Each structure stands twice: as structure tokens, then as C-alpha cells.
């Protein structure tokens, strides 16, 4: 008799849409071609991502029918990865900062509610080492791909497993999905982040057309310092969250007033 597997509870659902509305190569139609989905295990639980994918419709363009996935997707996990970058960052921190063994890391993740096998911990540790060692990777292949693109759009993300831990900063290209640089830093000051951006700029032979980030002040200042003439945009999730704050505060105060009035009415 087949064994029934327990269904994993979804902690959150997110819809990801590419910010790019026109083809970055020919400026032609860049319509949504299809929808796909993936599940990513993070430190906060299982996340279900609904993903919209765009394609260029110009048959003469070098990007014709090449899928363009949401820029924010790379902030969640590596391509084809089932575990979030926050999990990878924690694995690397426990290994190289706390000097934990693989079984100890596995137990620490299990204690935090992460469903994971011990062998998978080893694989994630290898992914962490590959990320940090990207500066010795085959850059010729990346240069050839970027030469074909003619430009890059950078995304800068920082992942900190817990307060006080090192932050794993990842710089990637939104057009190709290539990760250009990954480095663990104790701080997230303007000078350190600007240094990362300048290092990426020096290794590129094509112009940087834009930067996408969560918009924290140190990142904004770093982009302004290292790439002063480059447009800097918030990702949709953070942009909408910031825009909704005044509405949330107004609604929260209104809700509090209603609950207080109901309490007085009940006590009277």
C-alpha cells in the first residue's frame, strides 16, 4: 500500500512580475508569455511563488522568445534551487563563523523548523562556497553573454540569517540571471557596498543601465556614490509596501478607535 506523505503547509504566497515592460535590446513588445510557479523553503517556512515570464515578440531581436523572469526571483533562491538564499547564508555562517559540523548544522536547521536532509546541507554548503568563490569563476563565458546582451541591470540583495551574523551580499544581473559577485560582510555601510558595485563595474565590458534593490539608505548612498549616473529603482514588493504604510497607519488607528468605542459601549 502506498504511503501517504504529509502535505507541507505553505507559509506565504507571492506573485512576482518582471519590472521591465519593453525589450531591453530592441525596445519592442515585451508581453507576458506564460505563468509558472515554484516553492522555496526559507527560514520563515515554505513560500509559494507565482511567476510571470515575459518574452520579446520581435523576431529580428537577439532576445526573441528568450524568457525574462522577474528580477525579484533571484532574491529568493538560486536558479532551480529549492532552498532560499537565507538558508544558504545561515549554513555558511554556521560553518565558517561558528565552526559547526554538517550534522550540527542539520540539527540547527531542524530546530528552526526547516525540513531538510543532512545530505542537502552538504549541497547547500557547496552552493555557499561557490557563491563566495565567484571571483575565480569562468568570466569569459559571462563576458560573451553580456556582450550579446549589450547591457546589464544589477540587483543588490543582502541576506542576514540572524541579528549579529554576517550579511551575504549578492550582486546579480537581472537580464541573464547570472550572479556576478557574492561576499559576506560584517557591516552594510555605504563604503563597503560601494566597493562591491565598483568591483562589479570593473569586471564588466558593457554599461550598467540600472540598479534594483530594496532601497535601504546604505544601498541608496552606495549606488549614488559608485554609479552616480545610473537609475536606481525599488523592487515592486518594497515599493508597494512603502506606499501602503500611510494607509496602514490610518486604518490601524481607525480600527483601534472602533474597538475602543465598542469596549465603552459594552461596559456601559
Short mmCIF file of C-alpha atoms in Angstrom, two decimals, residues 214-215 217 220 234 237-253:
data_model
loop_
_atom_site.label_atom_id
_atom_site.label_comp_id
_atom_site.label_asym_id
_atom_site.label_seq_id
_atom_site.Cartn_x
_atom_site.Cartn_y
_atom_site.Cartn_z
CA UNK A 214 15.09 47.11 -1.50
CA UNK A 215 16.07 50.76 -1.15
CA UNK A 217 19.63 54.03 2.93
CA UNK A 220 20.93 54.16 -1.95
CA UNK A 234 12.95 49.79 -5.74
CA UNK A 237 7.30 44.47 -3.31
CA UNK A 238 9.22 47.09 -1.31
CA UNK A 239 7.80 49.97 -3.38
CA UNK A 240 4.20 48.93 -2.70
CA UNK A 241 4.95 48.23 0.97
CA UNK A 242 6.37 51.73 1.42
CA UNK A 243 3.42 53.26 -0.44
CA UNK A 244 0.93 51.37 1.75
CA UNK A 245 2.42 52.48 5.09
CA UNK A 246 0.34 55.70 5.43
CA UNK A 247 -2.85 53.80 4.59
CA UNK A 248 -1.97 51.06 7.06
CA UNK A 249 -1.33 53.56 9.87
CA UNK A 250 -4.58 55.40 9.17
CA UNK A 251 -6.54 52.15 9.07
CA UNK A 252 -4.84 50.88 12.23
CA UNK A 253 -5.81 54.00 14.20
#
